[in-house]
Structures are given as C-alpha cells and as structure tokens.
C-alpha cells in the first residue's frame, strides 16, 4: 500500500519534516556540509532525520520522509548506526571481497535503507540487514568508504519507484555527505541476461556507469586492461560479419531478419553490434507495452514469502510439503573462503546446541536467538565470522537428521532458530543447485514486434554462443568475471577559509618488522582554519583517527614527516600546501586488537593459476598441504560441485612426484592470456 503524508503524520507525535524525493540532497537542500563524512553524517541525522522510539538489534534508527512531488506518496528513508564494537559482524565482508582488507576497522557503519513498498508503514525488524528485497540498501563506514548492497526498482518488485529514481537519490546522498568511495557488485539480471554484459557491449560500461561507477577489480585475475579490451572486442563486432559467421547455422535466418528490421527502423547506419543494441535498448525504454512485458517476466520470486505455521496450528486445507536441502549441498554452493568441512562442522555444533536447548526446555518449539546460538557455538569455535556466516545460511536445511528452520517469534519479535526431527512430509532436495537455462528463443513472427525478445535472442546467440571464435568467448567471460565497480569522489580543496589535508599515519617499527603484505590504509580528511598551527594539526589528526578507527583510540601524534624540529606553535599556512597529503608519526595504535583490519586477523594467502593474489569474492578452496587458497573453478571443480574431503593443489601434486622433477609447477605460468 502507498504511504501518504497524512498517514506519516498520524504515526508520529509531532509533525515530521518532509522533503521532496527528487530534490533531497541536492547541494544546499536541505544542508550543505563541507567536512568529512564522519562529521557530515552526524549533521544529517541531527537536521534531516527523526530518531525512532525503537532499536533494531541494538542499533538506533532515524527516519527521513521523502514525498514524491508528482504522485504524493511518501517514502521512508531509514538510517541505522551500527556500533562495530558491539556488532555481531564487526568485520566487513564487502571490504574484503572488494580489495579493502587493508582498511582499518571503522568504529561505526551507517546503513541507508528504503524497505519494500509493503513495509513503508511498519517499523524495521531484526534481520533487516540480511534482506535483499529492499528498494535501497547502502552501507557507508564512518571513514567515507562504503558499498551499495542492493537496489530494486519497478522490475525488482516496487510499485512506485523505478531504479533510476532510487539510484539518483543514493548518488545525491553520497555526494552531499562527502563519501569517498562506494563499490557495487553488479550481478543484476533481466530475463536471465547479465546486464553488466549487455550494457557493457552497448554503452562501454555497466548500468551503474551512468552515475560514474567504473571498473574496480575483476575476479579470476581479470585486470582493467583485460576488461577494456574485452569491451572493445565485443562492441566492435560488425553486423555483416556476424551474419556471415552464422550463415551455416540454424540461427542465420533469425539474426539476418533482426538486423534487417532494425536497420530499416534506424535513422543512422548500424555497423556494429554496439549500434544495434543501443537502438534496441532505446526503443525498449520508449515503448510502454514492452516495459510492462518486461515487468511480468522479471518479477522476483522473493516477493512471495512463505508463511510459517507452528505445530499447534490446524490448517483448513492440506499443507504443502516443505522442501529442505542437506546442509552439505548448501555448503558446497556457498561462495565461502572457509572449506566446506569447516562449514559442516560449525553447522553440527549449532545443531547440538539447539538439541540441548530443546531437551532442557522440554518443548517441541524451543528455539535459540541468533545471539544465543552464536554464544553457544563460540564455546567450540573461535572464528565468529565463520559462525555468523553459517548461521546466515541455516534455514530449511538438514543437519544430522534434524531440520533447522528460523522464524520470528511472534511474542518477542526476535529471530529464532528451531529444530525438528526429519519427517516424511519434508521433501529432501539433496542434489546440487542447478541453473536450468532457458531454451534458445526463436524469432516468432516478425522481428521488431517484441524488442526484448529480439535483444534476448541476440544476447544468447551472439554473445554467449558465437560459433568457432574463441576470442569472442574469452571476451564474454572476461566481462562476466568483472562484477566489482567503484565510484570515487575526488578530493577537492575548496576556496574557503579552511585548510584541507589527507593525513596518513606512518607504519610503526612493529609493522615494518612483520613485513606486512597489506597495503597501507587510506588517510583521513582533516580540516583546520587558516591560522592553525602545527600543534593544531596534530590535535585534529588525533581527534579524527580516534573518532574513526577502533585501533586508533589511544593514538598520539608525535611529529609530521618533513617538519621534524619545528615548534608546535608555528603556523601551517605557507609551510604545508592545502590539499596535499601529510604523513605523521605516532604512538599508541592498538596493534594487538582483533579489530584492526577489515580483512580480519587471519593471515591467509591466495595464489591462483589465474593470477589472483587476493580474495575476489569467488568460491575458493585451500590446499590441505600448502594451505594456499585458489579458485575452485581454476582447480577443475565445477561451481555446483562439492569440494573433495582432501584437496591437494597442482603445485603440491607436482612436488610430490619425483618423476616430474624437471616440470616444476609455477603459478605464474597460468596467468590470464592478454586480449590482443
């Protein structure tokens, strides 16, 4: 249902501030902060958001109401402040997978959420951070680095907002609050087409590229050069050559018909596949009936949520049997940096704790909250990240003859995990996840009637199944392996009465002795007045670092590099140019805390034959001999295949075979071939 202005006011004790959806966060509307993100977000919450009278998992919540200027409905924009010290998930997996493992752990995370339409008039619940149905969910650390986690417009389930409106709003908020870098993992699809491939060929960048998001890093060793070359190879494919190459195939007639149709429709000459796809996408967006058909075809399955019935309920009709999967099959398909056997062991520990709780309470429905299950598992497992990862995956799964389910307790409104013995009415799906491809679309009738059908046909036939041209296949796979994109807001030294510096703390002797493999973390933006002294700058850096990072709570800045021996009372202006990077020496960094780096305290090594040297978010397996991690795909294990109980990498296999002493294995020999 829609959320009107009158409804929003009735729900609150005092009249809330309401802002325009399409003008909110424009420069000066309603605020124009000029400081770093850590300060700007506080100003935003004080002046533009209303604190709510409840918390979610211990996190305070603020709400900003935005009215659609033309249609009159009101959209709630929620902001949640997560204290990392008290969080169940102190480390950021998104930072780890995006190459920011070297970042210091920030003290606060800010979640910006617009729930799905049906939840606009309800308070947020526990578990809200795990949902993928939000119209918008963005996360920004208090140092200004963040991640766009999900966005769902009309075709993603919203009845009122399109994806472009939501993306415009998100981009304005990030710009207004002075975010520094925001990443997005682009796995969006439409009619089973990967949009990063479709838009990459048509426009040279993903859909998010309209807002300045560019290649950040690829999976499986893909570099920016590989990505750009792949885009160039595919987008420059000439239509006449495509027709000739398909002349001996069954798809020849369909391809020729589509090309001829759109050449007749075009006012300019169509030479390449880029020209054709751009025209098709332009026509698609301009035809209402096409948009409606696309909506029907892409309605998300997650919009229909299964109801949960307790044993005491008496259904009036025969209940459908519940489908569950063995956890071993689920674990084999998870994109996890932990081996499958560790995931299974953790799941068994959790189930044993649930059994004990059930036996103690002597109740069929006795359950445990996530925190209770987490605490019980920690008695046996020290890796809290592993425990949280497994708990997130445990729903309608079978572990040791027990079915594990999670549901919200109707009386406490807290998410609980419950178990029951495996019954006959539980359907067990023990097979691996399998993606069943759509049959290749055949042109039915005249080309041009259904633009989306024509796009899908060309996408699947030409981009995914080009005959006897390995270069096209390799270029397509390179683009599909490029999911991580980033937008960076440049550091601007504004013309005002403030001096701005990017301040970085030099590594300690302990850091240098440990020969760190991580790059040094990024610096912090610090502002001081024109008349500030060296001592003032040191104090501001201390304040900024202590406020931002857990490991820097006791940091004391000793001196500024290059200005040793200069008194603290000396004025900075004229000595250090505004807008420059400043290195400082300090003491008091907490080197022993587990909450130091976003990548965690574990020192594990990635070295894969594809060239990957860091976690890229793809599924990996560790060798049981050298303990080096590498991609399962690069090791010959199918994406849906289970990892063998004992895995030995090719390098260790070669070293264990004396007869092959002269053909030693080198990871570097298997780097990705350059696209020339």
XYZ file of C-alpha atoms in Angstrom:
676
model
C 0.000 0.000 0.000
C 1.110 3.599 -0.528
C 2.343 5.756 2.340
C 0.623 9.172 2.309
C 1.542 12.407 4.057
C -1.474 12.194 6.381
C -0.559 8.613 7.324
C 3.020 9.575 8.131
C 1.895 12.436 10.365
C -0.665 10.302 12.219
C 2.052 7.824 13.182
C 4.174 10.492 14.884
C 3.699 12.594 17.996
C 4.773 15.760 16.199
C 4.664 16.828 12.583
C 7.770 15.467 10.865
C 9.826 17.282 8.260
C 9.062 16.084 4.761
C 11.415 16.643 1.815
C 10.991 16.304 -1.927
C 12.076 12.927 -3.286
C 13.707 14.351 -6.413
C 15.365 17.372 -4.796
C 16.523 15.935 -1.481
C 20.332 16.041 -1.028
C 20.849 18.444 -3.894
C 23.553 20.994 -2.948
C 22.152 23.026 -0.059
C 18.882 21.065 0.085
C 18.440 20.893 2.996
C 22.066 21.050 4.185
C 25.421 21.855 2.604
C 28.080 20.219 4.816
C 31.697 20.733 3.784
C 33.534 18.496 6.241
C 34.492 14.816 6.126
C 31.813 12.131 6.022
C 32.211 11.224 9.711
C 31.068 14.754 10.643
C 28.595 15.296 7.819
C 26.554 12.189 8.609
C 26.033 13.434 12.168
C 24.793 16.766 10.847
C 22.466 14.881 8.503
C 20.964 12.821 11.330
C 20.543 15.870 13.566
C 18.918 18.133 10.990
C 17.289 15.892 8.372
C 16.166 12.753 10.206
C 13.815 11.933 13.053
C 15.004 9.452 15.715
C 12.672 6.494 16.149
C 11.481 5.190 19.510
C 12.887 1.701 18.946
C 16.170 -0.001 18.070
C 16.976 -2.856 15.703
C 19.445 -5.393 17.093
C 20.644 -2.656 19.443
C 21.135 -0.104 16.657
C 19.447 3.321 16.829
C 17.210 4.174 13.885
C 16.390 7.508 12.207
C 13.771 8.145 9.538
C 13.636 10.789 6.811
C 10.342 11.217 4.928
C 10.500 11.958 1.207
C 7.389 12.888 -0.774
C 7.043 12.196 -4.482
C 6.378 15.662 -5.891
C 4.017 14.491 -8.652
C 2.235 11.477 -7.160
C 2.037 12.479 -3.491
C 3.127 9.247 -1.809
C 5.730 9.357 0.960
C 8.854 7.202 1.018
C 10.598 6.423 4.352
C 14.382 6.609 4.194
C 15.867 4.876 7.248
C 19.379 5.354 8.610
C 20.789 2.882 11.147
C 24.023 3.419 13.068
C 25.866 0.175 13.778
C 28.471 0.246 16.542
C 31.173 -2.107 15.314
C 32.451 -2.959 18.812
C 29.032 -4.361 19.742
C 28.177 -5.781 16.318
C 27.667 -9.452 15.525
C 29.545 -8.745 12.284
C 32.449 -6.444 13.163
C 34.400 -7.171 10.001
C 33.140 -6.142 6.579
C 32.980 -8.970 4.049
C 32.230 -6.419 1.342
C 35.524 -4.645 2.053
C 37.335 -7.970 1.977
C 35.859 -9.006 -1.371
C 36.380 -5.612 -2.944
C 40.075 -5.362 -2.119
C 39.850 -3.211 1.007
C 41.070 -5.802 3.512
C 43.858 -3.375 4.424
C 41.429 -0.726 5.717
C 41.381 -0.168 9.446
C 38.139 -1.263 11.107
C 35.856 1.771 11.397
C 34.015 2.356 14.664
C 30.631 2.936 13.043
C 28.726 1.751 9.971
C 25.718 3.607 8.603
C 23.014 1.624 6.822
C 20.746 3.609 4.489
C 17.583 1.631 3.732
C 14.334 2.101 1.826
C 12.248 -1.027 2.556
C 9.996 -2.721 0.020
C 6.705 -0.867 -0.532
C 4.601 -3.077 1.741
C 6.888 -2.300 4.705
C 6.779 1.503 4.421
C 4.214 1.861 7.199
C 5.877 -0.602 9.598
C 8.897 -0.347 11.902
C 12.075 -2.155 10.892
C 12.580 -5.649 12.328
C 15.577 -7.712 13.400
C 17.174 -9.370 10.415
C 16.586 -6.310 8.227
C 20.270 -6.176 7.269
C 20.099 -9.653 5.717
C 17.235 -8.910 3.323
C 17.812 -8.465 -0.399
C 14.306 -7.165 -1.081
C 14.934 -3.556 -0.034
C 14.442 -0.919 -2.685
C 17.719 0.532 -1.426
C 20.369 -0.691 0.995
C 23.661 1.147 1.175
C 26.370 0.819 3.798
C 28.943 3.550 4.479
C 31.714 3.257 7.055
C 32.396 6.376 9.089
C 35.614 6.889 7.092
C 33.528 7.562 3.962
C 34.156 4.228 2.198
C 31.077 2.155 1.537
C 29.097 -0.284 -0.560
C 25.810 -0.233 -2.460
C 24.365 -3.591 -1.403
C 21.068 -3.744 -3.270
C 18.720 -1.664 -5.361
C 15.298 -2.802 -6.609
C 13.057 -0.634 -8.768
C 9.870 -1.374 -10.701
C 11.234 -4.580 -12.178
C 12.604 -5.628 -8.789
C 9.249 -5.515 -7.002
C 8.468 -1.832 -6.323
C 5.078 -0.460 -7.293
C 6.095 3.178 -7.092
C 9.807 3.846 -7.633
C 11.943 2.998 -10.641
C 15.585 2.044 -10.316
C 16.834 5.291 -11.814
C 14.951 7.399 -9.223
C 16.415 5.338 -6.377
C 19.906 5.464 -7.839
C 19.685 9.236 -8.325
C 18.723 9.633 -4.658
C 21.549 7.393 -3.440
C 24.107 9.230 -5.559
C 22.963 12.629 -4.268
C 23.159 11.442 -0.643
C 26.710 10.123 -1.119
C 27.781 13.331 -2.847
C 26.146 15.618 -0.285
C 27.686 13.804 2.691
C 31.123 13.707 1.042
C 31.511 9.947 0.663
C 34.941 8.980 -0.634
C 34.497 5.676 -2.471
C 31.439 3.453 -2.950
C 31.589 -0.006 -4.516
C 28.849 -2.131 -6.055
C 28.877 -5.787 -7.034
C 26.878 -5.839 -10.248
C 25.091 -9.181 -10.564
C 21.836 -7.706 -11.894
C 19.926 -9.694 -14.478
C 16.914 -9.250 -16.704
C 15.343 -12.227 -18.467
C 18.444 -14.194 -17.440
C 20.660 -11.671 -19.237
C 23.579 -10.279 -17.212
C 23.179 -6.522 -17.517
C 26.884 -5.846 -16.996
C 27.486 -7.740 -20.259
C 24.524 -6.269 -22.164
C 25.171 -2.659 -21.111
C 28.925 -3.128 -21.334
C 28.693 -4.025 -25.023
C 26.050 -1.372 -25.753
C 27.491 1.578 -23.783
C 31.014 0.603 -22.764
C 30.111 0.498 -19.061
C 27.582 -1.211 -16.753
C 24.175 0.262 -15.905
C 25.758 1.826 -12.821
C 28.205 3.598 -15.108
C 25.582 6.304 -15.664
C 26.414 7.516 -12.170
C 30.175 7.296 -12.545
C 30.853 3.732 -11.394
C 33.893 2.279 -13.165
C 35.866 -0.957 -13.151
C 37.335 -1.650 -9.713
C 38.701 -5.156 -9.922
C 37.822 -8.393 -11.646
C 37.566 -11.955 -10.464
C 39.801 -14.771 -11.683
C 42.718 -12.435 -12.350
C 40.882 -10.083 -14.732
C 42.591 -6.683 -14.924
C 41.213 -3.344 -16.066
C 43.170 -3.712 -19.312
C 41.569 -7.137 -19.917
C 38.126 -5.680 -19.226
C 38.503 -2.691 -21.534
C 39.929 -4.865 -24.309
C 37.038 -7.318 -23.957
C 34.520 -4.479 -24.211
C 36.277 -3.219 -27.338
C 36.349 -6.682 -28.975
C 32.644 -7.384 -28.462
C 31.258 -3.910 -29.147
C 33.170 -3.630 -32.428
C 31.809 -6.877 -33.908
C 30.397 -5.889 -37.296
C 26.852 -6.964 -38.043
C 27.677 -8.081 -41.588
C 30.485 -10.296 -40.261
C 28.120 -11.765 -37.651
C 25.642 -12.652 -40.394
C 28.408 -14.315 -42.442
C 29.735 -16.271 -39.445
C 26.256 -17.624 -38.698
C 25.467 -18.419 -42.348
C 25.875 -22.187 -41.824
C 23.887 -22.331 -38.569
C 20.193 -22.688 -37.780
C 20.176 -19.152 -36.343
C 21.219 -17.493 -39.608
C 17.688 -16.585 -40.696
C 16.699 -15.137 -37.309
C 19.840 -12.998 -36.985
C 19.556 -11.680 -40.529
C 15.877 -10.831 -40.013
C 16.577 -8.884 -36.794
C 19.481 -6.916 -38.291
C 17.470 -6.004 -41.386
C 14.443 -4.950 -39.298
C 16.356 -2.555 -37.033
C 18.424 -1.164 -39.882
C 15.145 -0.185 -41.525
C 13.976 1.452 -38.270
C 17.200 3.357 -37.649
C 17.781 6.886 -38.888
C 21.545 6.267 -38.793
C 23.615 3.460 -40.221
C 24.006 0.391 -37.981
C 27.506 -1.030 -38.409
C 28.396 -2.848 -35.196
C 26.605 -4.845 -32.524
C 27.006 -1.818 -30.228
C 24.974 0.294 -32.668
C 22.259 -2.373 -32.813
C 21.986 -2.936 -29.052
C 21.909 0.807 -28.314
C 18.992 1.247 -30.726
C 17.141 -1.746 -29.290
C 17.563 -0.550 -25.699
C 16.423 2.950 -26.700
C 13.304 1.565 -28.391
C 12.610 -0.699 -25.421
C 12.625 2.174 -22.958
C 10.271 4.175 -25.178
C 7.532 1.551 -25.604
C 5.133 1.206 -22.636
C 3.915 -2.239 -23.633
C 7.476 -3.512 -23.731
C 8.083 -2.184 -20.222
C 5.008 -3.963 -18.947
C 6.004 -7.263 -20.506
C 9.469 -6.928 -19.020
C 7.974 -6.350 -15.591
C 5.929 -9.514 -15.822
C 8.907 -11.521 -16.954
C 11.242 -10.348 -14.221
C 9.014 -10.353 -11.137
C 11.228 -11.581 -8.280
C 10.375 -14.853 -6.661
C 11.283 -13.384 -3.275
C 8.188 -11.198 -3.275
C 6.020 -14.110 -2.224
C 7.214 -15.042 1.252
C 6.363 -18.453 2.738
C 4.185 -18.378 5.846
C 5.421 -20.192 8.951
C 2.977 -22.442 10.819
C 3.653 -23.853 14.261
C 2.655 -27.395 15.187
C -0.342 -26.153 17.144
C -1.959 -24.583 14.069
C -4.662 -26.593 12.351
C -4.711 -25.891 8.629
C -8.073 -25.930 6.945
C -6.560 -27.393 3.787
C -3.845 -29.916 3.180
C -0.490 -28.249 3.725
C 2.131 -28.423 1.008
C 5.177 -30.445 1.959
C 8.205 -28.402 2.931
C 11.272 -28.601 0.709
C 14.600 -28.730 2.502
C 18.172 -29.248 1.400
C 21.007 -31.054 3.048
C 23.399 -28.531 4.521
C 26.323 -30.332 2.877
C 24.803 -29.493 -0.516
C 24.176 -25.897 0.545
C 27.737 -25.517 1.837
C 29.173 -26.840 -1.414
C 27.486 -23.998 -3.297
C 28.378 -21.153 -0.948
C 30.933 -18.611 -2.120
C 32.962 -19.048 1.033
C 36.601 -18.634 1.951
C 36.149 -21.413 4.517
C 36.452 -25.067 3.476
C 33.185 -26.994 3.245
C 34.211 -29.283 6.077
C 34.598 -26.292 8.435
C 31.141 -25.059 7.457
C 29.667 -28.515 8.104
C 31.450 -28.820 11.467
C 30.115 -25.413 12.531
C 26.585 -26.397 11.482
C 26.823 -29.593 13.576
C 27.986 -27.606 16.611
C 24.989 -25.272 16.270
C 22.561 -28.200 15.908
C 23.963 -29.866 19.030
C 23.382 -26.611 20.926
C 19.791 -26.483 19.635
C 19.245 -30.098 20.704
C 20.487 -29.298 24.202
C 18.214 -26.249 24.419
C 15.239 -28.284 23.234
C 15.918 -31.043 25.741
C 16.345 -28.538 28.569
C 13.070 -26.738 27.833
C 11.227 -29.978 27.066
C 9.319 -28.213 24.314
C 8.967 -29.053 20.644
C 9.212 -25.390 19.695
C 12.149 -24.408 21.930
C 14.466 -22.216 19.905
C 17.525 -20.040 20.254
C 18.064 -16.472 19.153
C 20.944 -15.767 16.825
C 22.979 -14.366 19.706
C 22.281 -17.442 21.862
C 23.265 -19.785 19.043
C 26.354 -17.698 18.364
C 27.426 -17.739 22.028
C 26.909 -21.492 22.259
C 28.981 -22.119 19.136
C 31.781 -19.879 20.395
C 32.430 -22.357 23.204
C 33.798 -24.677 20.500
C 34.734 -22.346 17.624
C 36.768 -19.170 17.959
C 36.083 -17.736 14.495
C 32.974 -15.565 14.977
C 32.955 -14.637 11.304
C 32.611 -18.320 10.421
C 29.776 -18.780 12.923
C 27.853 -15.780 11.580
C 28.357 -16.973 8.007
C 26.924 -20.422 8.773
C 24.003 -19.052 10.814
C 23.037 -16.865 7.875
C 22.805 -19.981 5.677
C 20.825 -22.178 8.074
C 17.172 -22.141 7.115
C 15.208 -25.169 5.908
C 18.368 -27.263 5.910
C 19.025 -30.790 7.181
C 21.937 -31.431 9.518
C 22.407 -34.895 11.033
C 18.799 -35.973 10.617
C 17.421 -32.713 12.023
C 15.642 -29.966 10.099
C 16.832 -26.484 11.046
C 14.475 -23.565 10.457
C 14.466 -19.947 11.505
C 11.452 -17.753 12.168
C 10.459 -14.633 14.064
C 8.980 -15.413 17.476
C 5.500 -13.778 17.389
C 5.645 -12.741 21.048
C 9.226 -11.434 21.270
C 9.582 -10.448 17.572
C 13.113 -11.882 17.686
C 14.536 -14.199 15.043
C 14.962 -17.745 16.398
C 16.489 -20.983 15.181
C 14.497 -24.171 15.797
C 15.000 -27.851 15.006
C 12.732 -30.819 14.495
C 13.297 -34.408 13.517
C 13.155 -35.235 9.832
C 9.588 -36.305 8.966
C 8.068 -37.951 5.932
C 6.384 -34.724 4.794
C 9.730 -32.983 4.404
C 10.961 -33.227 0.844
C 14.732 -33.529 0.729
C 16.462 -31.956 -2.213
C 19.944 -33.423 -1.945
C 21.089 -32.516 -5.424
C 23.274 -29.534 -6.067
C 21.917 -26.209 -7.176
C 21.413 -26.343 -10.910
C 20.684 -23.458 -13.218
C 18.395 -24.647 -15.965
C 18.963 -22.442 -18.984
C 16.059 -21.112 -20.952
C 15.665 -22.692 -24.381
C 17.124 -20.525 -27.080
C 14.436 -18.083 -28.187
C 13.357 -18.437 -31.761
C 12.024 -15.406 -33.611
C 8.269 -15.904 -33.664
C 6.748 -13.855 -36.392
C 8.135 -10.537 -37.464
C 11.224 -9.007 -35.842
C 10.637 -5.682 -34.084
C 7.288 -6.608 -32.518
C 8.854 -7.544 -29.164
C 12.093 -5.641 -28.705
C 13.032 -7.531 -25.550
C 12.662 -10.848 -27.315
C 14.968 -9.636 -30.068
C 17.544 -8.391 -27.524
C 17.428 -11.718 -25.660
C 17.830 -13.662 -28.893
C 20.851 -11.643 -29.983
C 22.371 -11.772 -26.493
C 22.184 -15.547 -26.178
C 23.045 -16.469 -29.753
C 25.811 -13.968 -30.492
C 27.382 -13.079 -27.133
C 27.083 -16.468 -25.429
C 27.239 -18.942 -28.329
C 29.318 -17.421 -31.106
C 30.430 -20.211 -33.482
C 34.114 -21.123 -33.711
C 35.530 -17.819 -32.498
C 37.405 -18.324 -29.228
C 38.228 -14.625 -28.893
C 34.531 -13.729 -28.540
C 34.008 -16.433 -25.930
C 37.025 -15.254 -23.951
C 35.931 -11.600 -24.133
C 32.423 -12.503 -22.951
C 33.768 -14.478 -19.993
C 36.125 -11.615 -19.091
C 33.206 -9.172 -18.825
C 31.119 -11.652 -16.833
C 34.071 -12.076 -14.459
C 34.137 -8.305 -13.866
C 31.496 -7.643 -11.207
C 33.101 -5.100 -8.875
C 32.724 -1.429 -9.787
C 33.525 1.699 -7.802
C 32.760 5.394 -7.794
C 35.340 7.745 -6.332
C 34.591 11.304 -5.317
C 37.720 13.414 -5.926
C 39.358 15.268 -3.062
C 38.500 18.945 -3.559
C 40.320 21.775 -1.854
C 37.544 24.366 -1.768
C 38.216 28.093 -1.876
C 37.232 28.992 1.673
C 38.920 29.817 4.966
C 39.894 26.214 5.733
C 42.986 24.150 5.048
C 42.350 20.561 3.976
C 44.769 17.659 4.199
C 44.716 13.907 3.673
C 46.583 12.719 6.766
C 48.155 9.269 6.999
C 49.910 7.750 9.986
C 53.260 6.155 9.179
C 53.653 2.430 9.991
C 55.273 1.574 13.293
C 58.552 -0.313 13.687
C 56.476 -3.371 14.602
C 54.605 -3.109 11.294
C 57.848 -2.912 9.344
C 59.391 -5.846 11.215
C 56.364 -8.016 10.422
C 56.782 -7.272 6.682
C 53.073 -6.676 6.105
C 51.554 -7.979 2.897
C 48.737 -5.454 3.106
C 48.945 -2.037 1.547
C 48.827 0.845 3.998
C 45.269 2.010 4.749
C 43.964 5.254 3.243
C 44.392 8.563 5.048
C 41.797 10.707 6.768
C 40.441 14.061 5.645
C 41.288 16.736 8.218
C 40.213 20.409 8.181
C 41.858 23.211 10.124
C 41.445 27.021 9.973
C 43.888 29.226 8.051
C 45.638 30.367 11.226
C 46.113 26.809 12.561
C 49.490 25.767 13.942
C 51.470 22.540 13.699
C 50.127 21.609 17.135
C 46.552 22.245 15.995
C 47.017 19.907 13.011
C 48.416 17.154 15.242
C 45.464 17.509 17.604
C 42.939 17.399 14.744
C 44.534 14.267 13.321
C 44.412 12.581 16.728
C 40.732 13.523 17.106
C 39.857 12.296 13.603
C 41.682 8.966 13.939
C 40.376 8.265 17.450
C 36.832 9.043 16.348
C 37.046 6.882 13.241
C 39.061 3.738 13.965
C 38.979 1.212 16.802
C 42.725 0.581 16.686
C 43.476 4.311 16.971
C 41.525 5.100 20.141
C 44.751 5.881 22.035
C 46.770 7.310 19.153
C 49.112 10.159 19.969
C 50.671 12.041 17.057
C 54.359 12.829 17.710
C 55.545 14.707 14.632
C 54.878 15.498 10.988
C 57.231 13.971 8.436
C 59.476 16.581 6.863
C 58.834 19.082 9.657
C 60.854 17.498 12.433
C 62.245 20.038 14.869
C 59.662 22.729 14.053
C 57.836 24.038 17.096
C 54.130 23.198 17.547
C 53.365 26.914 17.698
C 54.460 27.552 14.095
C 51.625 28.409 11.678
C 50.902 25.818 8.956
C 49.817 28.286 6.267
C 52.683 28.657 3.820
C 54.541 25.656 5.264
C 52.236 22.847 4.101
C 50.169 23.455 0.974
C 46.444 22.940 1.421
C 45.132 19.904 -0.457
C 48.327 17.880 -0.034
C 48.917 14.511 1.593
C 50.608 14.623 5.004
C 52.402 11.738 6.722
C 52.593 11.726 10.514
C 54.388 9.651 13.106
C 52.503 8.474 16.163
C 52.365 6.037 19.054
C 49.530 4.286 20.859
C 47.998 2.308 17.980
C 46.454 -0.880 19.372
C 48.440 -3.494 17.458
C 47.001 -6.409 19.447
C 43.291 -5.886 18.825
C 41.486 -8.358 16.573
C 39.500 -5.424 15.229
C 42.382 -3.833 13.387
C 41.864 -4.594 9.694
C 38.583 -5.123 7.841
C 40.028 -8.340 6.413
C 40.315 -9.794 9.925
C 43.295 -11.064 11.848
C 43.771 -14.178 9.725
C 46.899 -14.141 7.581
C 45.951 -16.422 4.705
C 47.415 -16.493 1.228
C 45.683 -16.507 -2.160
C 47.732 -17.620 -5.143
C 45.720 -18.969 -8.035
C 46.788 -20.010 -11.503
C 44.506 -17.317 -12.983
C 46.712 -14.655 -11.405
C 44.523 -13.780 -8.416
C 46.534 -12.814 -5.327
C 43.687 -11.651 -3.075
C 40.161 -12.642 -2.163
C 37.877 -11.534 -5.000
C 34.622 -12.890 -3.566
C 34.581 -16.007 -5.731
C 34.406 -19.541 -4.391
C 37.798 -20.793 -3.182
C 39.401 -23.891 -1.716
C 42.594 -24.272 0.341
C 45.209 -26.924 -0.367
C 45.494 -29.341 2.563
C 49.292 -29.341 2.238
C 50.436 -25.781 1.489
C 47.199 -24.123 2.765
C 47.219 -21.705 -0.167
C 43.779 -20.655 -1.400
C 42.751 -20.794 -5.048
C 39.540 -20.721 -7.048
C 37.564 -23.932 -7.292
C 36.813 -23.107 -10.921
C 40.510 -22.785 -11.713
C 41.159 -26.072 -9.909
C 38.759 -28.044 -12.083
C 35.892 -28.130 -9.565
C 32.552 -27.169 -11.073
C 30.666 -24.268 -9.484
C 27.936 -26.666 -8.348
C 30.353 -29.433 -7.405
C 31.307 -30.402 -3.875
C 34.878 -29.835 -2.718
C 36.644 -33.179 -2.136
C 37.386 -34.067 1.517
C 41.111 -33.943 0.740
C 42.270 -31.320 -1.742
C 45.853 -31.063 -2.976
C 46.709 -28.298 -5.428
C 48.547 -28.955 -8.691
C 51.737 -27.376 -7.315
C 51.916 -29.766 -4.378
C 50.993 -32.718 -6.598
C 53.914 -31.868 -8.865
C 56.323 -31.534 -5.936
C 55.256 -34.922 -4.558
C 56.039 -36.733 -7.819
C 59.834 -37.200 -8.176
C 59.491 -38.371 -11.776
C 58.328 -34.897 -12.713
C 61.158 -33.025 -11.068
C 62.009 -31.253 -14.304
C 58.487 -29.962 -14.907
C 58.011 -27.992 -11.709
C 54.699 -26.198 -11.275
C 54.707 -22.425 -11.428
C 51.530 -20.495 -10.692
C 52.754 -17.660 -12.869
C 52.686 -19.919 -15.944
C 48.906 -19.949 -15.790
C 48.237 -16.229 -15.829
C 45.368 -14.955 -17.952
C 46.298 -14.516 -21.583
C 46.240 -10.862 -22.631
C 43.478 -9.913 -25.046
C 45.159 -8.610 -28.174
